Short mmCIF file of N, CA and C in Angstrom, two decimals:
data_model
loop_
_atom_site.label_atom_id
_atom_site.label_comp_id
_atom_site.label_asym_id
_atom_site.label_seq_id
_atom_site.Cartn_x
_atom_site.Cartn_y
_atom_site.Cartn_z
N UNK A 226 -4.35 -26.11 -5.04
CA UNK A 226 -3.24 -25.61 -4.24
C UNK A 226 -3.79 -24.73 -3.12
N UNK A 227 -3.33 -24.76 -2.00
CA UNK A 227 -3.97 -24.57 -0.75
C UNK A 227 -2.39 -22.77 -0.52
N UNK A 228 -3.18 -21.84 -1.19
CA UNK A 228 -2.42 -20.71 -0.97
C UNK A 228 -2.33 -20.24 0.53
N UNK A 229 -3.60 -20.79 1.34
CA UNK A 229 -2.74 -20.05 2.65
C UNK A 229 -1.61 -20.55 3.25
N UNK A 230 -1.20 -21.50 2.50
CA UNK A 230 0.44 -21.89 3.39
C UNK A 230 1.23 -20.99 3.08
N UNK A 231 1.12 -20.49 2.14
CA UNK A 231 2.37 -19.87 1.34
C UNK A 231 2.01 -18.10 2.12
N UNK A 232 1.20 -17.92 2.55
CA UNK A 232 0.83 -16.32 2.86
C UNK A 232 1.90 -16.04 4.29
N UNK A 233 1.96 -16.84 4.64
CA UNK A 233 3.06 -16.70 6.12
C UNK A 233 4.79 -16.34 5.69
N UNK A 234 4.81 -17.15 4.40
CA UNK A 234 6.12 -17.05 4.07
C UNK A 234 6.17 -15.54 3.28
N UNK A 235 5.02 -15.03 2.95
CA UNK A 235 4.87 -14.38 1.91
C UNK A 235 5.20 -13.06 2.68
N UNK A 236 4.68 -12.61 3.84
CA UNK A 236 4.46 -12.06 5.19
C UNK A 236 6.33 -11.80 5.69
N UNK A 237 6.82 -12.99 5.87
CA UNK A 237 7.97 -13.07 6.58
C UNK A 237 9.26 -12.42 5.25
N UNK A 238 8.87 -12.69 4.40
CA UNK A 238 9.73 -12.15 3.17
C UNK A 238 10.02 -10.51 2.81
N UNK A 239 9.08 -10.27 4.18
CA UNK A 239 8.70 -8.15 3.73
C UNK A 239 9.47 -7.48 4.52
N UNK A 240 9.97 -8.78 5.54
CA UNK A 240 10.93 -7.92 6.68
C UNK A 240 12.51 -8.47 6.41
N UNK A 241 13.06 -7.46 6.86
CA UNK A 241 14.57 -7.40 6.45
C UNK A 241 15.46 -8.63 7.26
N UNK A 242 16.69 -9.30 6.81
CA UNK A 242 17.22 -10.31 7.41
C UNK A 242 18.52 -9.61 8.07
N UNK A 243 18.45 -8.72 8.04
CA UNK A 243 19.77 -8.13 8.41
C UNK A 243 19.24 -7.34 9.90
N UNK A 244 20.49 -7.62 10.60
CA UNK A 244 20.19 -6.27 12.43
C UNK A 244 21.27 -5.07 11.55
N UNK A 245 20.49 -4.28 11.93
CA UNK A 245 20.83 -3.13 11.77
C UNK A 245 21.42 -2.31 13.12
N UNK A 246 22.37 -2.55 14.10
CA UNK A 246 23.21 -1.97 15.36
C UNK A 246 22.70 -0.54 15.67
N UNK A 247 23.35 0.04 14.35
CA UNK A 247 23.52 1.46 14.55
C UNK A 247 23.39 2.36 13.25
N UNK A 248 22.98 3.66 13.18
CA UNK A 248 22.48 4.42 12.23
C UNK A 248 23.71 4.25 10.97
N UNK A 249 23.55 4.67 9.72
CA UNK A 249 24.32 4.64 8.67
C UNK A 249 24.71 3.59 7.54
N UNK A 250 22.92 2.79 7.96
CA UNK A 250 22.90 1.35 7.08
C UNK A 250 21.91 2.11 5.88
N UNK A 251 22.11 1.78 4.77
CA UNK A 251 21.24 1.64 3.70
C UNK A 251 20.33 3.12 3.51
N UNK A 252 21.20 4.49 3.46
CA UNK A 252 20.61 5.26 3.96
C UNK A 252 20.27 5.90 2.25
N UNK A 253 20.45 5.48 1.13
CA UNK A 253 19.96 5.76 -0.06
C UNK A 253 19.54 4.62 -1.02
N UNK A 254 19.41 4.74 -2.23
CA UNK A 254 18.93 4.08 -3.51
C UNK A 254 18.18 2.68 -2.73
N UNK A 255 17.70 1.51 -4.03
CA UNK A 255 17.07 0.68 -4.19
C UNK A 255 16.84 0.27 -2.52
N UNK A 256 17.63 0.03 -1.75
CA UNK A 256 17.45 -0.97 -0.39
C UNK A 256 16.48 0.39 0.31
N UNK A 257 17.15 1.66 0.44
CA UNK A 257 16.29 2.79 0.96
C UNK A 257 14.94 2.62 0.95
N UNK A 258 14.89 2.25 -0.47
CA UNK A 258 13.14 2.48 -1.05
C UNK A 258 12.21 1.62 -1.13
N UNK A 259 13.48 0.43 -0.84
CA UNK A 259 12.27 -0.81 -0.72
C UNK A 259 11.93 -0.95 0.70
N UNK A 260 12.93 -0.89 2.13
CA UNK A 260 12.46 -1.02 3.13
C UNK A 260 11.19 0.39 3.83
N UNK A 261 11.42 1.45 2.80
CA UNK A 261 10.57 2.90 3.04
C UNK A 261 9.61 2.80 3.68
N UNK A 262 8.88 1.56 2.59
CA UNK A 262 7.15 1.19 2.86
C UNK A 262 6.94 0.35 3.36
N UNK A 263 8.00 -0.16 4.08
CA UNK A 263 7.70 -1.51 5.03
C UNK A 263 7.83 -0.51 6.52
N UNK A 264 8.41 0.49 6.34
CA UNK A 264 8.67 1.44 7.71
C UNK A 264 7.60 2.25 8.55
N UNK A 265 6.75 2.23 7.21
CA UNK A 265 5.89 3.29 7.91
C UNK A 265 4.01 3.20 7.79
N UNK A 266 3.64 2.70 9.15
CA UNK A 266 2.18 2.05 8.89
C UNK A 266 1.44 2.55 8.06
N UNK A 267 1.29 3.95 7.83
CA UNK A 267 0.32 4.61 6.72
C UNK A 267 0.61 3.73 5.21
N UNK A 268 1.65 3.79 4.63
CA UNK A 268 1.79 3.14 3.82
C UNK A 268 1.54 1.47 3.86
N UNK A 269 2.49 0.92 4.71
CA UNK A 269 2.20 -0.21 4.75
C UNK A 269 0.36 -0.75 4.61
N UNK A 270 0.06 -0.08 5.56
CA UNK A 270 -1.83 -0.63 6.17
C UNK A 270 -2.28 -0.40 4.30
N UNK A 271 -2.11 0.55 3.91
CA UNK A 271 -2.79 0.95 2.43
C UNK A 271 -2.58 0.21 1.66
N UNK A 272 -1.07 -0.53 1.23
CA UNK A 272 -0.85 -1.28 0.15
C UNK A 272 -1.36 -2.45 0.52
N UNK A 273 -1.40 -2.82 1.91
CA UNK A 273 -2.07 -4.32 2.10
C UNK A 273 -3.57 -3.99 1.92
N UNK A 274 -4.43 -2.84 2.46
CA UNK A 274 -5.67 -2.57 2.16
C UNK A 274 -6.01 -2.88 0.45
N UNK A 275 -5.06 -2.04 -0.35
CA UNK A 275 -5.52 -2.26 -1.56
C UNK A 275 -5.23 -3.49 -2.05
N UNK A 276 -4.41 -3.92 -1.99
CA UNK A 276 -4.31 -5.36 -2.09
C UNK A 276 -5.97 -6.51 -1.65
N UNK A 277 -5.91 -6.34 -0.72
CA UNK A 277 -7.16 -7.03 -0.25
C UNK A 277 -8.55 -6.56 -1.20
N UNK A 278 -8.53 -5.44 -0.95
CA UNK A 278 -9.62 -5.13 -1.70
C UNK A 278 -9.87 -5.23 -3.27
N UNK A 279 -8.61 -5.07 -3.97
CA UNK A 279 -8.47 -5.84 -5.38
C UNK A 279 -8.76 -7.17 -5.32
N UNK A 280 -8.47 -8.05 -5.00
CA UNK A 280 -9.10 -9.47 -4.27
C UNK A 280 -10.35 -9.86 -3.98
N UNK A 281 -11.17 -8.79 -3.52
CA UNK A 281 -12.31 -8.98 -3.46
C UNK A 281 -13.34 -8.55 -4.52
N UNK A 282 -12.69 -8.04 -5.67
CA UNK A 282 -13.36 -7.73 -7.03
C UNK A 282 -13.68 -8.90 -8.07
N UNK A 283 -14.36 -8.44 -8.87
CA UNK A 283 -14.39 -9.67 -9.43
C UNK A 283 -13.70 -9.24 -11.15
N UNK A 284 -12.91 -9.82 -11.89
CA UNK A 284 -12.29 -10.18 -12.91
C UNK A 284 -11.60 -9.13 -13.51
N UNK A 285 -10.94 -8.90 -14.27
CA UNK A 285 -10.04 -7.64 -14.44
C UNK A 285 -9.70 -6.68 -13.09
N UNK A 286 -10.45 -6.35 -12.68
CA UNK A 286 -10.56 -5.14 -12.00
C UNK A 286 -9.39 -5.67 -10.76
N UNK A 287 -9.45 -7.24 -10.08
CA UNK A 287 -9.16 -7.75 -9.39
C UNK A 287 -7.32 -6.80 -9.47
N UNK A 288 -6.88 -6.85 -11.11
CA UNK A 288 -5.75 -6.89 -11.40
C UNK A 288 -5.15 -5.14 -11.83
N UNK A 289 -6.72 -4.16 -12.34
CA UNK A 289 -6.32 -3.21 -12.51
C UNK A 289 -6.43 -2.28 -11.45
N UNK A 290 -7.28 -2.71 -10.63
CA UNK A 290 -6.54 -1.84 -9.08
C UNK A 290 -5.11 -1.42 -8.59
N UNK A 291 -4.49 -2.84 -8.62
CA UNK A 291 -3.49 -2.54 -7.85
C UNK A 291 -2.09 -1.83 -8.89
N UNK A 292 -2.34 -1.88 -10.29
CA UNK A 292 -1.98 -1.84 -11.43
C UNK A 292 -1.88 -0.16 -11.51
N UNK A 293 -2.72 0.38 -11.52
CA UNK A 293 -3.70 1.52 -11.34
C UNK A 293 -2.84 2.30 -10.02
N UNK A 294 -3.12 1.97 -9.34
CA UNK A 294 -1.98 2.38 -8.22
C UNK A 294 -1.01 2.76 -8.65
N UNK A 295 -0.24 1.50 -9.00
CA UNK A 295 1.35 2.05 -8.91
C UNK A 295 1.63 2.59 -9.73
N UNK A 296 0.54 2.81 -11.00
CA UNK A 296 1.08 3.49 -11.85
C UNK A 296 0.95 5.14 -11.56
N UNK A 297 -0.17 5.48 -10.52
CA UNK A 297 -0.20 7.04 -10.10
C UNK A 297 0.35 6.78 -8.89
N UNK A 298 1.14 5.91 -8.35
CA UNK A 298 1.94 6.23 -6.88
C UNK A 298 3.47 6.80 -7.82
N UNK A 299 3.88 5.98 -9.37
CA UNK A 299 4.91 6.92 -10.08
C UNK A 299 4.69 8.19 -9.95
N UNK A 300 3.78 8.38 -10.64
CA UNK A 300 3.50 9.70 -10.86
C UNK A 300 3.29 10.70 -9.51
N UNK A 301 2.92 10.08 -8.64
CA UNK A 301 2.96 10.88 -7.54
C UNK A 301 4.10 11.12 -7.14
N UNK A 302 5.32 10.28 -7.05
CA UNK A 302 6.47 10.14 -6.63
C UNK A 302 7.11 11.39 -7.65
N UNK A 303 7.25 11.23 -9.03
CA UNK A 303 7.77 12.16 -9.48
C UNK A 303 7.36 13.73 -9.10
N UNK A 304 5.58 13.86 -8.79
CA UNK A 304 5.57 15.56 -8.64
C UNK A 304 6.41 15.37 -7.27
N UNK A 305 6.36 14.69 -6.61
CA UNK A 305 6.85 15.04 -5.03
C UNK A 305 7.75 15.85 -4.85
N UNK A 306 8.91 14.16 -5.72
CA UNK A 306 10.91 14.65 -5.71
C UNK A 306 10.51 16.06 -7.53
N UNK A 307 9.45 16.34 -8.12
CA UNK A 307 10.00 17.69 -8.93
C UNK A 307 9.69 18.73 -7.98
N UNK A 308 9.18 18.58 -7.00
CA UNK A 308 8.71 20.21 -6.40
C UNK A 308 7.26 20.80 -6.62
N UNK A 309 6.17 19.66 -7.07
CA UNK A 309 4.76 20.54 -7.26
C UNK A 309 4.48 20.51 -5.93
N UNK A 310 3.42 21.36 -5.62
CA UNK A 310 2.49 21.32 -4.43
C UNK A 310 1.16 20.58 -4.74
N UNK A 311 1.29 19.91 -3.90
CA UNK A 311 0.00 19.13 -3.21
C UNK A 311 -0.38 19.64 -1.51
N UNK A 312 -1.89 19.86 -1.61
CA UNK A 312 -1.93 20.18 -0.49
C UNK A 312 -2.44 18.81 0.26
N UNK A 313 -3.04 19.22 1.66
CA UNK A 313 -3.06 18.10 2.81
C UNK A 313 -2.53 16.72 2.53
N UNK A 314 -1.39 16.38 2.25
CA UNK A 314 -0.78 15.69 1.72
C UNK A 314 -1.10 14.66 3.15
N UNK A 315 -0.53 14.45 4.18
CA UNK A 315 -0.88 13.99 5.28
C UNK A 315 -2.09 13.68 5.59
N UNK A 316 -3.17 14.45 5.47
CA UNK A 316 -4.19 14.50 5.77
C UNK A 316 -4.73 12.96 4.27
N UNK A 317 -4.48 13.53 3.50
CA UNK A 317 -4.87 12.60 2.29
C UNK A 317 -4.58 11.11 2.17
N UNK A 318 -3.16 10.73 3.18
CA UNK A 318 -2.31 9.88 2.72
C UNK A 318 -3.56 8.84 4.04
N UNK A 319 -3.65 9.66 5.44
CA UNK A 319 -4.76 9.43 6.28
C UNK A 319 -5.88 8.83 6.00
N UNK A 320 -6.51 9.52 5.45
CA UNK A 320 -7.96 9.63 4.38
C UNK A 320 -8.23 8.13 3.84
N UNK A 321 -6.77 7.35 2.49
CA UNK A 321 -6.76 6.75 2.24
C UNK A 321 -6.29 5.49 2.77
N UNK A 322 -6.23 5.41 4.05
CA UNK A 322 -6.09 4.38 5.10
C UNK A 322 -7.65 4.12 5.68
N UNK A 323 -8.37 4.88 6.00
CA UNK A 323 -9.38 4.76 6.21
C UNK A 323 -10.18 4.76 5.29
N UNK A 324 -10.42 4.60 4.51
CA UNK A 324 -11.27 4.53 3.31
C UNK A 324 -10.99 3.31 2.82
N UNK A 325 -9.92 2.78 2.52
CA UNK A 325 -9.10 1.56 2.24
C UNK A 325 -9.93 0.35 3.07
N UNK A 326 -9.76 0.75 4.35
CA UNK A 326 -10.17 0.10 5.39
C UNK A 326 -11.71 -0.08 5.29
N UNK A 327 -12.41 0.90 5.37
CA UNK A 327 -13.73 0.53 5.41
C UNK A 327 -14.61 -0.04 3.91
N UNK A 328 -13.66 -0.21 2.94
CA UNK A 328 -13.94 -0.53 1.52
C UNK A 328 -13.52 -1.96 1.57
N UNK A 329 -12.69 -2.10 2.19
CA UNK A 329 -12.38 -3.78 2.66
C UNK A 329 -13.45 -4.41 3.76
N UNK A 330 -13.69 -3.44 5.10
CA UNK A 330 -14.38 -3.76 5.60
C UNK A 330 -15.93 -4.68 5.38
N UNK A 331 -16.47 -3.49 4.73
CA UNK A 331 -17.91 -3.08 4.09
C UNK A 331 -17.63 -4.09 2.75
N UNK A 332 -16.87 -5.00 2.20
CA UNK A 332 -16.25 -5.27 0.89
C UNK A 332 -17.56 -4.93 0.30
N UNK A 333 -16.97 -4.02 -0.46
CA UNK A 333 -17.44 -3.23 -1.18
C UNK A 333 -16.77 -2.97 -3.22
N UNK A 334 -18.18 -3.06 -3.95
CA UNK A 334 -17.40 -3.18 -4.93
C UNK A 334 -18.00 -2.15 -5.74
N UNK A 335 -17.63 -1.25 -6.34
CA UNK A 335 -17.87 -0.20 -7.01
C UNK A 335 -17.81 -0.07 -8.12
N UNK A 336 -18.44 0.48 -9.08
CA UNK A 336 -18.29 0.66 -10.79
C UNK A 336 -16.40 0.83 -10.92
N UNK A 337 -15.86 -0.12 -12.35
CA UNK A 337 -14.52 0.24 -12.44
C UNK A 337 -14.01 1.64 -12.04
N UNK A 338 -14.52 2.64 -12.84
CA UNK A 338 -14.07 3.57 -13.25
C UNK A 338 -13.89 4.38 -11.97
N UNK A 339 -15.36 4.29 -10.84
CA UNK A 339 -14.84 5.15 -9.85
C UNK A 339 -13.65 4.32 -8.74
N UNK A 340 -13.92 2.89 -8.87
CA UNK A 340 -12.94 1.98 -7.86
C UNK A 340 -11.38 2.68 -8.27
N UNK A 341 -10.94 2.45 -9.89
CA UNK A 341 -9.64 3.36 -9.99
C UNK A 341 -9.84 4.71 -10.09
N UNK A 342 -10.79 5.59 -9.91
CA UNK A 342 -10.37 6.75 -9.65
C UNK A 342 -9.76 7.01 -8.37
N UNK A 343 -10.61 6.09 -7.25
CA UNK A 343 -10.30 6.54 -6.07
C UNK A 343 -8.55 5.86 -6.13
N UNK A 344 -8.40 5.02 -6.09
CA UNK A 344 -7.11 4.26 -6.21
C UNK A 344 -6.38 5.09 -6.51
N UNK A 345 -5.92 5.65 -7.63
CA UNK A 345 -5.53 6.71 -8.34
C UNK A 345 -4.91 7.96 -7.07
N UNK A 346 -6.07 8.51 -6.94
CA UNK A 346 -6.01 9.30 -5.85
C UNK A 346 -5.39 9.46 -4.42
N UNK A 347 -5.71 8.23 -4.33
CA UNK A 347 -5.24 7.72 -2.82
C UNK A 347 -3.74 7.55 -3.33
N UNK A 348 -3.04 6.99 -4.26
CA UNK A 348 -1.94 6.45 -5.01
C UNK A 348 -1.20 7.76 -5.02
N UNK A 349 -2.11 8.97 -5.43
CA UNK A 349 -1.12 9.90 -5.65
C UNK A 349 -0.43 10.72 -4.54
N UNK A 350 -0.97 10.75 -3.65
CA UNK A 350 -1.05 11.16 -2.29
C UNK A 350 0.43 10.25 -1.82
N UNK A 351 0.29 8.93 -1.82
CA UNK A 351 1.50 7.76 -1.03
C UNK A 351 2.48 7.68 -2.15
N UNK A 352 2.56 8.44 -3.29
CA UNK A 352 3.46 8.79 -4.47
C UNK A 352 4.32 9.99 -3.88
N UNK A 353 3.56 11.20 -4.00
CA UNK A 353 4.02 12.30 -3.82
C UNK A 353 4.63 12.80 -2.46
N UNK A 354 4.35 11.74 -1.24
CA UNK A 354 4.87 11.77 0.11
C UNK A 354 6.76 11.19 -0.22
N UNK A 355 6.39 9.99 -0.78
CA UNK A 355 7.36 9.26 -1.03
C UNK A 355 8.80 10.24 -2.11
N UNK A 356 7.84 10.64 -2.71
CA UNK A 356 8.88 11.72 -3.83
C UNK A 356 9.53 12.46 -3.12
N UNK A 357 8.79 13.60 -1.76
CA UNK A 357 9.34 14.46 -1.01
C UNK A 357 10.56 13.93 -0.24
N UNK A 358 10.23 12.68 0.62
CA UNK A 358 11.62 11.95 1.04
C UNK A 358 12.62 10.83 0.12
N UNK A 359 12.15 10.73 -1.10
CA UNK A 359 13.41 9.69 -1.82
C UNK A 359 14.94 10.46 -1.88
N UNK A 360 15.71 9.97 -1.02
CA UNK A 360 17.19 10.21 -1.27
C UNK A 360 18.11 9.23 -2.19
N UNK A 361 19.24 10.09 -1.93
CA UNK A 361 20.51 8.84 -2.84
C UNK A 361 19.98 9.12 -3.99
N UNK A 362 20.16 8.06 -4.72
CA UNK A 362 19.68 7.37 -6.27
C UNK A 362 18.49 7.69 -6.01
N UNK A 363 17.28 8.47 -6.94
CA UNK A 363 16.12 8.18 -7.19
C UNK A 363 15.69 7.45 -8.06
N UNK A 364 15.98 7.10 -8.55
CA UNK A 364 15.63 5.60 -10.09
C UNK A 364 15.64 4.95 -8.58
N UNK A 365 17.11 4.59 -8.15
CA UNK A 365 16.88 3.11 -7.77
C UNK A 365 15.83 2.95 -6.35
N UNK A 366 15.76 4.30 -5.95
CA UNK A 366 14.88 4.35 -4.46
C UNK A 366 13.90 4.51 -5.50
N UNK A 367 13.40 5.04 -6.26
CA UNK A 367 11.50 4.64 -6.91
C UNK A 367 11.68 3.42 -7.11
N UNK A 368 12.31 2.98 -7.65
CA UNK A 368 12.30 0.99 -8.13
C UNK A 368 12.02 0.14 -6.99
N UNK A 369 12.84 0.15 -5.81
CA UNK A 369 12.86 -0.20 -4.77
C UNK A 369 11.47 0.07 -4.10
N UNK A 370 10.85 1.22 -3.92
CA UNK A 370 9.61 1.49 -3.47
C UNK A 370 8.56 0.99 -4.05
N UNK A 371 8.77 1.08 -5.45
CA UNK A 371 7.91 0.28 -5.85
C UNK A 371 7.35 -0.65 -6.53
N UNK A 372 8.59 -1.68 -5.70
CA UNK A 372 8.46 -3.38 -5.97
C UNK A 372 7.99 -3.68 -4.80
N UNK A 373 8.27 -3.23 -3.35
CA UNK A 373 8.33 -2.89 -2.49
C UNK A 373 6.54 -2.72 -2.03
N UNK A 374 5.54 -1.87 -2.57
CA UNK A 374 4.20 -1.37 -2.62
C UNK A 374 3.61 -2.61 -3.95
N UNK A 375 4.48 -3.10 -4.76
CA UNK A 375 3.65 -3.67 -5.43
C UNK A 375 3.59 -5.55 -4.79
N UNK A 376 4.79 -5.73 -3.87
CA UNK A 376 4.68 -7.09 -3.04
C UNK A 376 3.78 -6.82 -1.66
N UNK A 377 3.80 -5.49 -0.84
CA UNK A 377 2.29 -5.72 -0.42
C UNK A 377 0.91 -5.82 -0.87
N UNK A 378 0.93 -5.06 -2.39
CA UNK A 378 -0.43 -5.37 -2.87
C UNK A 378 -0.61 -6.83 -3.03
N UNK A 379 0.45 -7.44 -3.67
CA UNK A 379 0.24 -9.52 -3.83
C UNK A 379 -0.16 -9.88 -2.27
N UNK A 380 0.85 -9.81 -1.22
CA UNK A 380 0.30 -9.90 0.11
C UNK A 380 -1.19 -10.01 0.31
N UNK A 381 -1.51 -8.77 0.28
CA UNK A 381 -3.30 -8.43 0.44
C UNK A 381 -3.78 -9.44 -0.32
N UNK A 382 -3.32 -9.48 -1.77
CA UNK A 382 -4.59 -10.35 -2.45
C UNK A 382 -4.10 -12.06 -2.14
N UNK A 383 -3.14 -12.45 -2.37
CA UNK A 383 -3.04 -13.65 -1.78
C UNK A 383 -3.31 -13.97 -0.19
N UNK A 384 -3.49 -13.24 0.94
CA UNK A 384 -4.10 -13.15 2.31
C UNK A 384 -5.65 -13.35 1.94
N UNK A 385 -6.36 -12.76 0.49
CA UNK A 385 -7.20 -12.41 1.15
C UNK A 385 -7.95 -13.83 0.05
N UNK A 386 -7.37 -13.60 -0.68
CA UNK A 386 -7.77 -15.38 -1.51
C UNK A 386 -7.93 -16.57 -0.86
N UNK A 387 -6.90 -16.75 -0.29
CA UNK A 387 -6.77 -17.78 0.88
C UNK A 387 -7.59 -17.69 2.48
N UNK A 388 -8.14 -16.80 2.66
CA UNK A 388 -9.40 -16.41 3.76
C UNK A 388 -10.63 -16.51 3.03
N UNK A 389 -10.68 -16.03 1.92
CA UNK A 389 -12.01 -15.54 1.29
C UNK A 389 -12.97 -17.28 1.40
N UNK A 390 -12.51 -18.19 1.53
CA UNK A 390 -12.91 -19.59 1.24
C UNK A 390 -13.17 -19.91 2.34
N UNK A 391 -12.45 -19.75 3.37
CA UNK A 391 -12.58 -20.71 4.72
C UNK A 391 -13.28 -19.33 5.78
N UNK A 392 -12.47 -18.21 5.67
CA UNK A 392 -12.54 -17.45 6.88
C UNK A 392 -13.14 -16.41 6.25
N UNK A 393 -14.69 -15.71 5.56
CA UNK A 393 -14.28 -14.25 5.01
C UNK A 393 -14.48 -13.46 6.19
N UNK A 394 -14.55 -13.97 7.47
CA UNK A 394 -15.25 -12.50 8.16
C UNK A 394 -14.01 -11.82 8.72
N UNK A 395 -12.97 -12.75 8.54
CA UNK A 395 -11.44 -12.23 9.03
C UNK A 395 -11.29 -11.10 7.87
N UNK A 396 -10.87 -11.28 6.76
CA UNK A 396 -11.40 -10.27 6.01
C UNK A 396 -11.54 -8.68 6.28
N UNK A 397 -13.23 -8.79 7.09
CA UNK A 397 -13.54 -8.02 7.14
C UNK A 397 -13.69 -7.24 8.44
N UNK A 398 -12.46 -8.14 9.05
CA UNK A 398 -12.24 -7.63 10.12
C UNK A 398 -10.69 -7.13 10.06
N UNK A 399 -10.16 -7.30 9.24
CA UNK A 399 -9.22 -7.02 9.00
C UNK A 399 -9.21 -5.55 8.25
N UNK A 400 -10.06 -5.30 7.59
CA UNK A 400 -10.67 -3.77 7.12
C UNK A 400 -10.85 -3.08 8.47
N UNK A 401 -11.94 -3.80 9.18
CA UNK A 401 -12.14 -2.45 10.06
C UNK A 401 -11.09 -2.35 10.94
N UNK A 402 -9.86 -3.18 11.12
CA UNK A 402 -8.68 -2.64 11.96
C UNK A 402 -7.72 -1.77 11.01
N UNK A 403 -7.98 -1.86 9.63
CA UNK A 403 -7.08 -1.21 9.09
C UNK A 403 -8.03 0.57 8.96
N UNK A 404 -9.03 0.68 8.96
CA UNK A 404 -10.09 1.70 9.14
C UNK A 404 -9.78 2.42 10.54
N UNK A 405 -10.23 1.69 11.97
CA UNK A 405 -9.39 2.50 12.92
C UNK A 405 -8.12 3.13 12.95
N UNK A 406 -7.42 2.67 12.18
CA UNK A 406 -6.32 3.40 12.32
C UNK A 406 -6.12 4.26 11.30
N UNK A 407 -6.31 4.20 10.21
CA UNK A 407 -7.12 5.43 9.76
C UNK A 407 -7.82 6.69 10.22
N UNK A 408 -8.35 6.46 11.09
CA UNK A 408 -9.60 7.32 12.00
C UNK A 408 -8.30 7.90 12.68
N UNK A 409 -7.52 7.22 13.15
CA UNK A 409 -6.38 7.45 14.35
C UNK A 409 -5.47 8.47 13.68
N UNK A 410 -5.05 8.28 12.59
CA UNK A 410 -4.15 8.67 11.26
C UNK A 410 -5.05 10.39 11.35
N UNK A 411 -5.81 10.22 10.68
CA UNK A 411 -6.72 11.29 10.52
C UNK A 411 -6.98 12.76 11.50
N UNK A 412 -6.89 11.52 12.67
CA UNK A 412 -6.97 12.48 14.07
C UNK A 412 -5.54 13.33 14.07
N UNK A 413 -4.64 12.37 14.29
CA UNK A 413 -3.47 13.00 14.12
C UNK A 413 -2.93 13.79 12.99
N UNK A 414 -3.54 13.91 12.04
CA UNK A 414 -2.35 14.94 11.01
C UNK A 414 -3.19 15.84 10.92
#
């Protein structure tokens, strides 16, 4: 089965079918939280980064990356919306755009334990941003967010399955554009 056909549709499925005119559409729960991380490049570039880069692992790990994530982007989400402090939260969420990027770039594969630590980390950071702004319903805006972060991680790895055969240097060029902007990210917060 020839998966890069299906990566275009896969792509076109992340954006919303609806025009939105004027302010006062979908401004809480599940729809809130799923379009959240399609809104905002820091997030977006990361979940497709990790995505890709789970993809480029080899066996388990492929699956507990992105796994690993969402399970400390929960947890991040909850300290957010309870009120802990995290510091350079911005700065961090930055950090892990560029790092993302040049780990895809560089594909790069690291002992499990530190590959999900960093994951983890980076996770908790795009958790705890997300916690600070979830309105409405929070069940249904965390659910929404993150089905939402867990269909860009498939993205990444099915993009990057379907390159890895014919095209890898796209790949890894696709890291280092997600890395500049990172750098860019960085500059700015």
């Amino acid at each position: 089965m020839n998966l890069s056909r299906y990566v275009p549709l896969g792509v076109l499925a992340c954006f919303p079918a609806v025009a939105f005119a004027h302010p006062g559409h979908m401004e809480q729960g599940f729809m809130a939280g799923l379009l959240h991380p399609l809104t905002g490049m820091d997030h977006l570039l990361a979940m497709l980064a990790l995505g890709i880069w789970a993809a480029l692992q080899k066996g388990s790990l492929r699956w507990a990356l992105p796994l690993t994530f969402l399970g400390a982007l929960s947890l991040g989400f909850v300290m957010g919306h309870s009120g802990w402090t995290l510091p350079q939260v911005e700065t961090g969420i930055s950090l892990s755009v560029l790092l993302l990027g040049l780990l895809v770039a560089a594909t790069v594969r690291l002992p499990a334990f530190i590959a999900l630590a960093l994951a983890a980390v980076f996770a908790l950071f795009h958790g705890y941003a997300h916690g600070l702004e979830a309105i409405g319903s929070v069940q249904s805006f965390a659910a929404g967010f993150l089905l939402a972060s867990l269909g860009l991680h498939l993205i990444g790895v099915l993009l990057t399955l379907g390159l890895q055969k014919h095209q890898p240097v796209v790949t890894r060029i696709l890291g280092a554009l997600v890395a500049a902007s990172g750098a860019l990210m960085v500059v700015a917060a």
